[in-house]
PDB file of C-alpha atoms in Angstrom:
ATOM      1  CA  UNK A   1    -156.775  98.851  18.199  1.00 40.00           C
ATOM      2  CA  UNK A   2    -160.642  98.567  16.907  1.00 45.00           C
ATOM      3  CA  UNK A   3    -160.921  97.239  13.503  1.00 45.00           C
ATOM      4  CA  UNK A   4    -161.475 100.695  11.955  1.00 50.00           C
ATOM      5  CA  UNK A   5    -158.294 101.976  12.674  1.00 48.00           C
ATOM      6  CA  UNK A   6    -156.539  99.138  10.518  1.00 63.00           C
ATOM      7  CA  UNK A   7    -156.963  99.750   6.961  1.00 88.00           C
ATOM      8  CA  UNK A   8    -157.195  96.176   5.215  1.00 92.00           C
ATOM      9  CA  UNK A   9    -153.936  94.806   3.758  1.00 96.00           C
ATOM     10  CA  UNK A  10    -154.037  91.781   0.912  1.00 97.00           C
ATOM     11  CA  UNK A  11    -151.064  90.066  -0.381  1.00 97.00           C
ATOM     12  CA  UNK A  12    -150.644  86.981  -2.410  1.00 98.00           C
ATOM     13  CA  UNK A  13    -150.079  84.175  -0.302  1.00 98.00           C
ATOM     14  CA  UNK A  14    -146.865  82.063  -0.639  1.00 96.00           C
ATOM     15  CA  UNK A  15    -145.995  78.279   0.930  1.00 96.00           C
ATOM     16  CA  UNK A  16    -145.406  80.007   3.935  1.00 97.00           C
ATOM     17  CA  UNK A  17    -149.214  80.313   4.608  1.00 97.00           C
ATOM     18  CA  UNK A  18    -150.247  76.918   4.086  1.00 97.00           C
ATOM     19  CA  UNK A  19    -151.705  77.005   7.595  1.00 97.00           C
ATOM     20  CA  UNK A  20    -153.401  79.817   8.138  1.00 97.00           C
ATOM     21  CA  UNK A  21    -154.982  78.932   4.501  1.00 98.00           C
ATOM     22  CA  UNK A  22    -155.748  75.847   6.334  1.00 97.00           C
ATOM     23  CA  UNK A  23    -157.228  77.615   9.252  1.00 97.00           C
ATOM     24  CA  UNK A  24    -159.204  80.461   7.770  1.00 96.00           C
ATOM     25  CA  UNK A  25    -160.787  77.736   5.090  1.00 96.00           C
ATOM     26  CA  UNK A  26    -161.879  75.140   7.943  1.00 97.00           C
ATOM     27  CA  UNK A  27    -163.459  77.899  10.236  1.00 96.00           C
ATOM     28  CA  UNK A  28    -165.322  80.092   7.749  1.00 94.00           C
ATOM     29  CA  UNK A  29    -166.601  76.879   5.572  1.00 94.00           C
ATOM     30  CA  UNK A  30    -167.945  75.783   9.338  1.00 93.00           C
ATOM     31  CA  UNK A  31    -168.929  79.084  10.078  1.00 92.00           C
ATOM     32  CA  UNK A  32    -171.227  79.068   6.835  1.00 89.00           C
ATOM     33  CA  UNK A  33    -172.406  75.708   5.971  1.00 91.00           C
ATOM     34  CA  UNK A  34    -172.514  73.673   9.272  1.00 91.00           C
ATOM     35  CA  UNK A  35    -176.124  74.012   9.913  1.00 90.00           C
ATOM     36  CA  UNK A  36    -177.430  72.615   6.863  1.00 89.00           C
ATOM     37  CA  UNK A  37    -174.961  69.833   6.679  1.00 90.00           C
ATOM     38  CA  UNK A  38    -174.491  66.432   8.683  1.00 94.00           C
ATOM     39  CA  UNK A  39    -171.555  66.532  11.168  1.00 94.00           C
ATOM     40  CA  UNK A  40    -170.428  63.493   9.212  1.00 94.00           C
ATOM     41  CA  UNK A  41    -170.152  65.383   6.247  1.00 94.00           C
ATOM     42  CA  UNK A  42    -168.522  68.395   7.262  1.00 94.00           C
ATOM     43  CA  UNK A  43    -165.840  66.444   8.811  1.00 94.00           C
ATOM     44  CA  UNK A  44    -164.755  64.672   5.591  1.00 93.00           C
ATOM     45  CA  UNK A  45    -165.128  67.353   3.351  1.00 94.00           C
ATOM     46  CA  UNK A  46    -163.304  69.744   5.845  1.00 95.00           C
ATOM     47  CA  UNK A  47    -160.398  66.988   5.832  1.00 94.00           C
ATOM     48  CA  UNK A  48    -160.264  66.188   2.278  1.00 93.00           C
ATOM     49  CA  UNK A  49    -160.329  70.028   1.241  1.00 93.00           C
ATOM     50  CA  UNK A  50    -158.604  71.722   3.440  1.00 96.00           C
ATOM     51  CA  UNK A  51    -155.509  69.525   4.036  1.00 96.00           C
ATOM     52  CA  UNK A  52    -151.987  71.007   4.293  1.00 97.00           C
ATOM     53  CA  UNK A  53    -150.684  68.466   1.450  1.00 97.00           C
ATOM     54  CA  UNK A  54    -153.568  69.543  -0.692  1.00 96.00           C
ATOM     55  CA  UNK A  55    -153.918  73.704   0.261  1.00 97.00           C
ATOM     56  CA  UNK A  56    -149.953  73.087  -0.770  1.00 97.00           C
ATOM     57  CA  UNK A  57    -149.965  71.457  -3.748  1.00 97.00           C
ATOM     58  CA  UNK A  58    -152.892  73.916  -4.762  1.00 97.00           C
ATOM     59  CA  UNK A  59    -150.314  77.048  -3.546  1.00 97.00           C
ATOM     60  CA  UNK A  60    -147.669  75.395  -6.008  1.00 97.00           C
ATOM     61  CA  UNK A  61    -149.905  75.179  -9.010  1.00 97.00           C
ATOM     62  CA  UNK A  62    -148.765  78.005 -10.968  1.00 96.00           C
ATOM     63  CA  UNK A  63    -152.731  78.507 -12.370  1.00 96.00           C
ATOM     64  CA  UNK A  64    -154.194  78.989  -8.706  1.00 97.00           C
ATOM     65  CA  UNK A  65    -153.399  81.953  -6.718  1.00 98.00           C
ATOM     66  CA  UNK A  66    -154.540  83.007  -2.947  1.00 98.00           C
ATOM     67  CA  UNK A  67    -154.591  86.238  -1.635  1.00 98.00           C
ATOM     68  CA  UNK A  68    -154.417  86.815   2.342  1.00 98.00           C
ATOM     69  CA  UNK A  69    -156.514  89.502   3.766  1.00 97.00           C
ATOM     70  CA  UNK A  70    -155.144  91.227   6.518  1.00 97.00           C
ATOM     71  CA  UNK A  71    -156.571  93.429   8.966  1.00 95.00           C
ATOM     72  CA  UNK A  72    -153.479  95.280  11.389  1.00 91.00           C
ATOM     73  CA  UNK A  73    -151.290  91.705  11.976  1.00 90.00           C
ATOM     74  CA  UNK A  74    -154.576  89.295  11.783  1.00 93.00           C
ATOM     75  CA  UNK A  75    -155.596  87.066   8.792  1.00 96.00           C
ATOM     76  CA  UNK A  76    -159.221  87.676   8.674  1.00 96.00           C
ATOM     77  CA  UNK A  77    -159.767  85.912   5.292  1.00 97.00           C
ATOM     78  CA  UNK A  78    -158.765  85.148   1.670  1.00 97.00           C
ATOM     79  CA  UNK A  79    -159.405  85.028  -2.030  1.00 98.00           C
ATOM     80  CA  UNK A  80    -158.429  81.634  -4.326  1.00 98.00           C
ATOM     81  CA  UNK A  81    -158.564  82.216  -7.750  1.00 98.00           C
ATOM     82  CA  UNK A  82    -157.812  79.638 -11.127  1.00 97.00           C
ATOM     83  CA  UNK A  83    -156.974  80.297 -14.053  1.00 95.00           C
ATOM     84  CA  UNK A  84    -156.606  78.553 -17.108  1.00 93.00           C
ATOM     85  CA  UNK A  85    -156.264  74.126 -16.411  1.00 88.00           C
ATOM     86  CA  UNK A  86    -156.477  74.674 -12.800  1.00 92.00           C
ATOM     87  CA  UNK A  87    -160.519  76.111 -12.988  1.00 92.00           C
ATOM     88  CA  UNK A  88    -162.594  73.848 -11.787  1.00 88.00           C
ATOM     89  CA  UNK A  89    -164.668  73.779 -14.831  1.00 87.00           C
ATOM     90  CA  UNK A  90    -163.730  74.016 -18.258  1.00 85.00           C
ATOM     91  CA  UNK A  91    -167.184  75.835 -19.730  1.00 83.00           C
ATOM     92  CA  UNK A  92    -166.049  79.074 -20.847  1.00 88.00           C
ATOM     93  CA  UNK A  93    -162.546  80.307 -21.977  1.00 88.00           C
ATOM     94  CA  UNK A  94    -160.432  83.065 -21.662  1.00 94.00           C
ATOM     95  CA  UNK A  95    -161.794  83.257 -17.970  1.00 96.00           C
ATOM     96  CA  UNK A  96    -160.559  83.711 -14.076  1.00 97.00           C
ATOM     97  CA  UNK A  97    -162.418  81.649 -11.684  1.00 97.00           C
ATOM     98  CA  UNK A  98    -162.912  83.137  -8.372  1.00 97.00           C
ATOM     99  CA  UNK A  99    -162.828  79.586  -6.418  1.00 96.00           C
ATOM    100  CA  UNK A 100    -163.596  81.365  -2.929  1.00 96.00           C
ATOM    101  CA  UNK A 101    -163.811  84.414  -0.660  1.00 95.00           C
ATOM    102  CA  UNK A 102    -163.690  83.390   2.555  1.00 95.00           C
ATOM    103  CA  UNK A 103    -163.683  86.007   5.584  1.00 95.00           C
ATOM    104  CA  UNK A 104    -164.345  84.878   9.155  1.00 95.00           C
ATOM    105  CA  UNK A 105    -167.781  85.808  10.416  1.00 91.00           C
ATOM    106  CA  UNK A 106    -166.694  88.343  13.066  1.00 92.00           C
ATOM    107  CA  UNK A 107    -165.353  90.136  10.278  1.00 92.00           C
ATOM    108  CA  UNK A 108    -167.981  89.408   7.359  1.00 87.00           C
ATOM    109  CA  UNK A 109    -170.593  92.910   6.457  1.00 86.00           C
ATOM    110  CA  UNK A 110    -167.194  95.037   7.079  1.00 89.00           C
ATOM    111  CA  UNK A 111    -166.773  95.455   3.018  1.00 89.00           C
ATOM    112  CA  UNK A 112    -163.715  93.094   3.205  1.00 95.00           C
ATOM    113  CA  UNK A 113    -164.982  90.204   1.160  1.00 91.00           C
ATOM    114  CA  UNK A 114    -165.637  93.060  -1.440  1.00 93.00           C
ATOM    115  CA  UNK A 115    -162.309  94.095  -1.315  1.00 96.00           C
ATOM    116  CA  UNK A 116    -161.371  90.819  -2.069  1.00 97.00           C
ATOM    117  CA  UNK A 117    -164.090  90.519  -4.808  1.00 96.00           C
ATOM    118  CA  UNK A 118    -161.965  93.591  -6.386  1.00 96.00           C
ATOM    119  CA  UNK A 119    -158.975  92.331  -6.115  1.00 97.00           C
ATOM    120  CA  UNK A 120    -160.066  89.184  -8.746  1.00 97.00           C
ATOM    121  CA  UNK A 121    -161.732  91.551 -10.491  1.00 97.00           C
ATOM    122  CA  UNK A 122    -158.362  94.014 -10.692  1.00 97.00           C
ATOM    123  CA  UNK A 123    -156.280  90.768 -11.930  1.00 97.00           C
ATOM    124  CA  UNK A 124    -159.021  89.988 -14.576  1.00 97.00           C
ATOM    125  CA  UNK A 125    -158.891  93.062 -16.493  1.00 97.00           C
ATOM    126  CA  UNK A 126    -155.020  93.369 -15.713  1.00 96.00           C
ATOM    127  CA  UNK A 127    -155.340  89.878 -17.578  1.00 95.00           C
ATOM    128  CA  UNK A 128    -157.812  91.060 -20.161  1.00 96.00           C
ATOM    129  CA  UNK A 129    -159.512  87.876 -19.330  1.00 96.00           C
ATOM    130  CA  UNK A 130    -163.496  88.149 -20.837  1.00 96.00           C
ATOM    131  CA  UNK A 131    -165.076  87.065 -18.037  1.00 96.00           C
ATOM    132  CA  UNK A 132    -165.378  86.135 -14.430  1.00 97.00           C
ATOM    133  CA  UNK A 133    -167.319  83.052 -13.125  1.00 97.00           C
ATOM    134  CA  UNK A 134    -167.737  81.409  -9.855  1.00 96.00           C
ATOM    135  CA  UNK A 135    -170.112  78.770  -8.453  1.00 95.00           C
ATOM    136  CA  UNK A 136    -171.896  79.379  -5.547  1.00 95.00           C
ATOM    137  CA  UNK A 137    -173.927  76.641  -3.357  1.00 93.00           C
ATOM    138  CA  UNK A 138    -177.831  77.451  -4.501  1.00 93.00           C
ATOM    139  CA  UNK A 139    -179.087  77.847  -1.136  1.00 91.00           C
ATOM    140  CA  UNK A 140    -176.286  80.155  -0.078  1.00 91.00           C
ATOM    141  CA  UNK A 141    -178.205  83.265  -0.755  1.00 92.00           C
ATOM    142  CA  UNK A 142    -176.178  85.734   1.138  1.00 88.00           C
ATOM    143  CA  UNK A 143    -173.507  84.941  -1.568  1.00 91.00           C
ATOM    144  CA  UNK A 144    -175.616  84.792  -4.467  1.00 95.00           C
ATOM    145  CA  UNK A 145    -177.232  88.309  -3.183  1.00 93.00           C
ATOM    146  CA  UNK A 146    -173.301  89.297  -3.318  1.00 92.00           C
ATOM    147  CA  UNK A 147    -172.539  88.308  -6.464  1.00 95.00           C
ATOM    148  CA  UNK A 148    -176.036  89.469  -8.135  1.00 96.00           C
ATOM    149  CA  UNK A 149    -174.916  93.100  -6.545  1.00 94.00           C
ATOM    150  CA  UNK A 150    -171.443  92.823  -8.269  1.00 94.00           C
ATOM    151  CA  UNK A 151    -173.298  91.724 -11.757  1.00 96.00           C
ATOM    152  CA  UNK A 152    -172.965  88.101 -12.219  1.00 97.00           C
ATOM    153  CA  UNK A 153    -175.868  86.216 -13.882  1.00 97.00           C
ATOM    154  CA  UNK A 154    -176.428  82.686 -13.502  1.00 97.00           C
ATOM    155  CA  UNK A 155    -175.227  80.612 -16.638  1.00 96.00           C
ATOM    156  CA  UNK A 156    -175.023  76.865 -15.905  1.00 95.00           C
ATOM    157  CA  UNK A 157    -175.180  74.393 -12.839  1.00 95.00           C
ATOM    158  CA  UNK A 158    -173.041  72.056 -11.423  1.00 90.00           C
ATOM    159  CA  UNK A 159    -172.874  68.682  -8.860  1.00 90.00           C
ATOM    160  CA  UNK A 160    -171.027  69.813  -5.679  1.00 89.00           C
ATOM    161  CA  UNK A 161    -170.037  66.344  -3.194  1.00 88.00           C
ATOM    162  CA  UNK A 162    -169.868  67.189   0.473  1.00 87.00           C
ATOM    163  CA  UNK A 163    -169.288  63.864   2.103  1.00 85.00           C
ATOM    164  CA  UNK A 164    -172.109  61.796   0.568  1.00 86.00           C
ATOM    165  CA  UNK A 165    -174.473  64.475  -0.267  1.00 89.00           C
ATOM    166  CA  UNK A 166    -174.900  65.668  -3.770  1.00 91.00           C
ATOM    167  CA  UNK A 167    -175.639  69.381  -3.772  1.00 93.00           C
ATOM    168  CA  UNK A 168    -176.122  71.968  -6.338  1.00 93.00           C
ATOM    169  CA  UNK A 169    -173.861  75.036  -7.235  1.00 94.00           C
ATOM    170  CA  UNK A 170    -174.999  77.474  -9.525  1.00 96.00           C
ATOM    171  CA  UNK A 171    -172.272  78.478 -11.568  1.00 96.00           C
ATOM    172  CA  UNK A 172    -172.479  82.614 -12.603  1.00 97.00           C
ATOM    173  CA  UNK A 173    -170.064  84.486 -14.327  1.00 97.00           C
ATOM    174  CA  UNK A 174    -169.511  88.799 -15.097  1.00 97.00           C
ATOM    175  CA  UNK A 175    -169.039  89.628 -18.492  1.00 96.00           C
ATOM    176  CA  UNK A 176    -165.942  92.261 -18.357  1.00 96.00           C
ATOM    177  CA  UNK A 177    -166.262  92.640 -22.144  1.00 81.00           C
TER     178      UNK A 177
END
């Protein structure tokens, strides 16, 4: 079965996921930041963020929410989004953060990561939220292209830790109102 047969399935993820969340985060974060980062770095950041106790305690907050994407019976990426005290920043209100859209490489410039785009977007106006905001690692312009190309303006910045480095996010955000 090639991958255009499969039409692209997302559901919200339950407990029940915790690994694959595990999985899919770990690979894709490696997939995308491992050459500008020391091993060193990647290693405890991949094992602080991306540990079963904490991918479960996030899956139990009732403010953060992950949606799988599947493609035929294969996880090929996800979506975390926070609302309200679970965002990672408290700068504007009445807001859904989109915290990440991961998809594994093999399967990235497929449209998928926008369909997951469009799913937080579909849950903020269900929500009548006022706006969406993200933050995105500066010199991750593939993803700031992305989000530029969905409408999102840069509004703020904000200190990112990865191991012992101290790296910049810029933080956008869509106005849906």
């Amino acid at each position: 079965m090639s991958n255009d047969d499969t039409s692209l399935n997302i559901r919200k993820a339950n407990i029940f996921d915790v690994e694959a969340i595990q999985q899919i985060g770990k690979q894709t974060f490696m997939e995308t930041f491992a050459a500008d980062n020391t091993r060193e770095n990647m290693t405890n950041y991949l094992n602080m963020a991306f540990s079963i106790e904490k991918i479960r305690d996030e899956l139990r907050n009732k403010y953060s929410e992950f949606y799988l994407a599947i493609l035929g019976e294969i996880i090929i990426g996800y979506l975390k989004i926070n609302l309200e005290n679970a965002q990672t920043e408290k700068k504007l209100s009445n807001s859904l953060e989109i915290e990440r859209i991961y998809v594994l490489k093999e399967f990235q410039r497929k449209e998928f990561g926008q369909k997951l785009y469009s799913k937080a977007l579909e849950i903020a106006i269900a929500e009548s939220f006022k706006y969406v905001w993200l933050g995105v690692w500066e010199h991750n312009l593939k993803a700031i292209r992305f989000y530029e190309k969905n409408g999102f303006k840069v509004f703020d910045k904000h200190n990112f830790k990865l191991g012992d480095d101290e790296q910049t996010d810029l933080m956008m955000k869509l106005d849906l109102q």
